[in-house]
Tab-separated table of C-alpha atoms in Angstrom:
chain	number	residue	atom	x	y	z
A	1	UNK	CA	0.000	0.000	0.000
A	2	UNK	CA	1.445	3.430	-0.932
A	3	UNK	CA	-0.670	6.071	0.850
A	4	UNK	CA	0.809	8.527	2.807
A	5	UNK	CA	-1.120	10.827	5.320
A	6	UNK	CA	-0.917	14.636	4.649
A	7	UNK	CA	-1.063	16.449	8.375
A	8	UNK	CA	2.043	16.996	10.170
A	9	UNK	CA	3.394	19.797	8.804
A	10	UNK	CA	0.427	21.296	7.571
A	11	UNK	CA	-1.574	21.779	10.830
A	12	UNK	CA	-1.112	24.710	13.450
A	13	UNK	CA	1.042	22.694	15.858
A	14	UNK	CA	0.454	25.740	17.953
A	15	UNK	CA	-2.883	25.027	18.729
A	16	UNK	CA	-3.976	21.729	17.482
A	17	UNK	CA	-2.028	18.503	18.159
A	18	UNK	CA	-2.020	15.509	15.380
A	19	UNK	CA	-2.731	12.895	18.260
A	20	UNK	CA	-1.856	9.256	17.981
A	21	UNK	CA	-5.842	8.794	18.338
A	22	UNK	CA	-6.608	10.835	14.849
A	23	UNK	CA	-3.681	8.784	13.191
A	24	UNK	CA	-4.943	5.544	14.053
A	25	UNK	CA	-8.568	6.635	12.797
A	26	UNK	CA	-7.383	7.797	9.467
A	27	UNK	CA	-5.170	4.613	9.238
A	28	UNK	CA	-7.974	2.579	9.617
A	29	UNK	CA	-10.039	4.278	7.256
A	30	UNK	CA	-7.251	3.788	4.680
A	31	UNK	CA	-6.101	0.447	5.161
A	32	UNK	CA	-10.333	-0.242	4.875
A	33	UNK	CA	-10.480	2.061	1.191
A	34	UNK	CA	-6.434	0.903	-0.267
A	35	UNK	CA	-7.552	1.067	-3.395
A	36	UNK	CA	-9.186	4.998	-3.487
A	37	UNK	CA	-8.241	8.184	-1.983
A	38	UNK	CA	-9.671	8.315	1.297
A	39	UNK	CA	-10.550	12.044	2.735
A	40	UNK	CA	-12.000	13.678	5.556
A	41	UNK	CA	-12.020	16.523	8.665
A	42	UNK	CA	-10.418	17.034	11.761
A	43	UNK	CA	-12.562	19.059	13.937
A	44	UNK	CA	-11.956	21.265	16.658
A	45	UNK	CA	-13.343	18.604	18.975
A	46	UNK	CA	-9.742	16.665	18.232
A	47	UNK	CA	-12.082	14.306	16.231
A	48	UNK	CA	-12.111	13.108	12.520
A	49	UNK	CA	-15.127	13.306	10.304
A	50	UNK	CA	-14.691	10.585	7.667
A	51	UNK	CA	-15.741	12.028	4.091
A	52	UNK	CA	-16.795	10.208	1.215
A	53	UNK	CA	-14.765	10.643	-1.973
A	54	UNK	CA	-17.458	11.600	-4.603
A	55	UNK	CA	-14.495	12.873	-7.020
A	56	UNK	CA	-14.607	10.591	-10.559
A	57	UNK	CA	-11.493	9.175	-10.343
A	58	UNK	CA	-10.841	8.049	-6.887
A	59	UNK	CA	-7.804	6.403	-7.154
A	60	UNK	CA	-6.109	10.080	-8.287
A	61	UNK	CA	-8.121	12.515	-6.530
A	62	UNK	CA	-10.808	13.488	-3.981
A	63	UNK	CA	-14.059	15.676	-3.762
A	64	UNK	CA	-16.498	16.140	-0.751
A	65	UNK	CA	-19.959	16.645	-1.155
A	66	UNK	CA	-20.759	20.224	-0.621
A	67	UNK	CA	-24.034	19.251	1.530
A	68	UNK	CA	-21.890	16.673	3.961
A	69	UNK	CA	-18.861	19.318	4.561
A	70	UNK	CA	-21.237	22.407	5.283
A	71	UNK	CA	-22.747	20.172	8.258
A	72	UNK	CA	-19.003	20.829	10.057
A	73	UNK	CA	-17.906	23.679	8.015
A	74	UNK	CA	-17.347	25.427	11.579
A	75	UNK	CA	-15.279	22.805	13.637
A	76	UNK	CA	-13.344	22.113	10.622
A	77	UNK	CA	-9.266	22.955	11.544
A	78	UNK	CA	-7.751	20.643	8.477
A	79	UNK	CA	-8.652	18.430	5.423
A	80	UNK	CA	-6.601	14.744	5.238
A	81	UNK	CA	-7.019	12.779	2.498
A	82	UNK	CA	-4.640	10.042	1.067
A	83	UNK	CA	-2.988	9.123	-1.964
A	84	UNK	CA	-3.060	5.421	-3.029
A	85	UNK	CA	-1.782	4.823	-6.224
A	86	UNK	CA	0.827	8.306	-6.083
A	87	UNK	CA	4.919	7.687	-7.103
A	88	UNK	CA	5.502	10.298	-4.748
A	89	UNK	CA	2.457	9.729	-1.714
A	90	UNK	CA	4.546	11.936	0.750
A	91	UNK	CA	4.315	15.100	-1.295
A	92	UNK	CA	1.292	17.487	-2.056
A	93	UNK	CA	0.371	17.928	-5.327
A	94	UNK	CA	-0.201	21.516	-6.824
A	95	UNK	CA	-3.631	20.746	-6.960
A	96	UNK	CA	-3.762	19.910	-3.376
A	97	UNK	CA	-1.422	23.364	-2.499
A	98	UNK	CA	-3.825	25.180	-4.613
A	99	UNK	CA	-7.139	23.819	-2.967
A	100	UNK	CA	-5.341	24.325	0.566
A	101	UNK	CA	-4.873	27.891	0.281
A	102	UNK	CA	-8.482	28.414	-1.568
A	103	UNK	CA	-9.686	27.114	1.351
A	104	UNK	CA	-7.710	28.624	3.896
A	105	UNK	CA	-7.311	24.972	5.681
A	106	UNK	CA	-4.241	23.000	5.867
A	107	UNK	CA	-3.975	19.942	4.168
């Protein structure tokens, strides 16, 4: 499997930690969807909200429905997703840098 989790860097270490309980959730979720991008929210609770990947191409990208993200739109404090099929899972695309900064969230 060759997904890679995108957090660490990308969150405000100053206020939010990337516990060892959010890791293990999004690791499950993965290891349950290898063979598609899996995505989701990490809410100011220090919970995850699992989001399903509507995007056409799931193996190369992801897409949240617009009706299940605006029900936490206000505890959101990052987007995760995973990529499963990448050469280079560790990295962010340009897309993802792109949406990031649209969206004033980290990825």
């Amino acid at each position: 499997m060759s997904w890679t989790l995108f957090l660490g860097v990308f969150l405000y270490w100053n206020i939010y930690m990337l516990t060892s309980k959010i890791k293990k959730q999004i690791i499950e979720q993965a290891i349950a969807q290898p063979s598609q991008e899996i995505c989701g929210v990490i809410l100011t609770s220090g919970d995850i909200q699992p989001m399903e990947n509507i995007a056409q191409d799931v193996q190369h990208n992801f897409l949240f429905n617009a009706d299940e993200f605006d029900k936490v739109a206000d505890s959101v404090v990052a987007i995760y997703h995973t990529h499963c099929l990448d050469s280079q899972p560790s990295q962010l695309s340009a897309v993802d840098i792109a949406n990031s900064k649209a969206s004033k969230l980290p990825y």
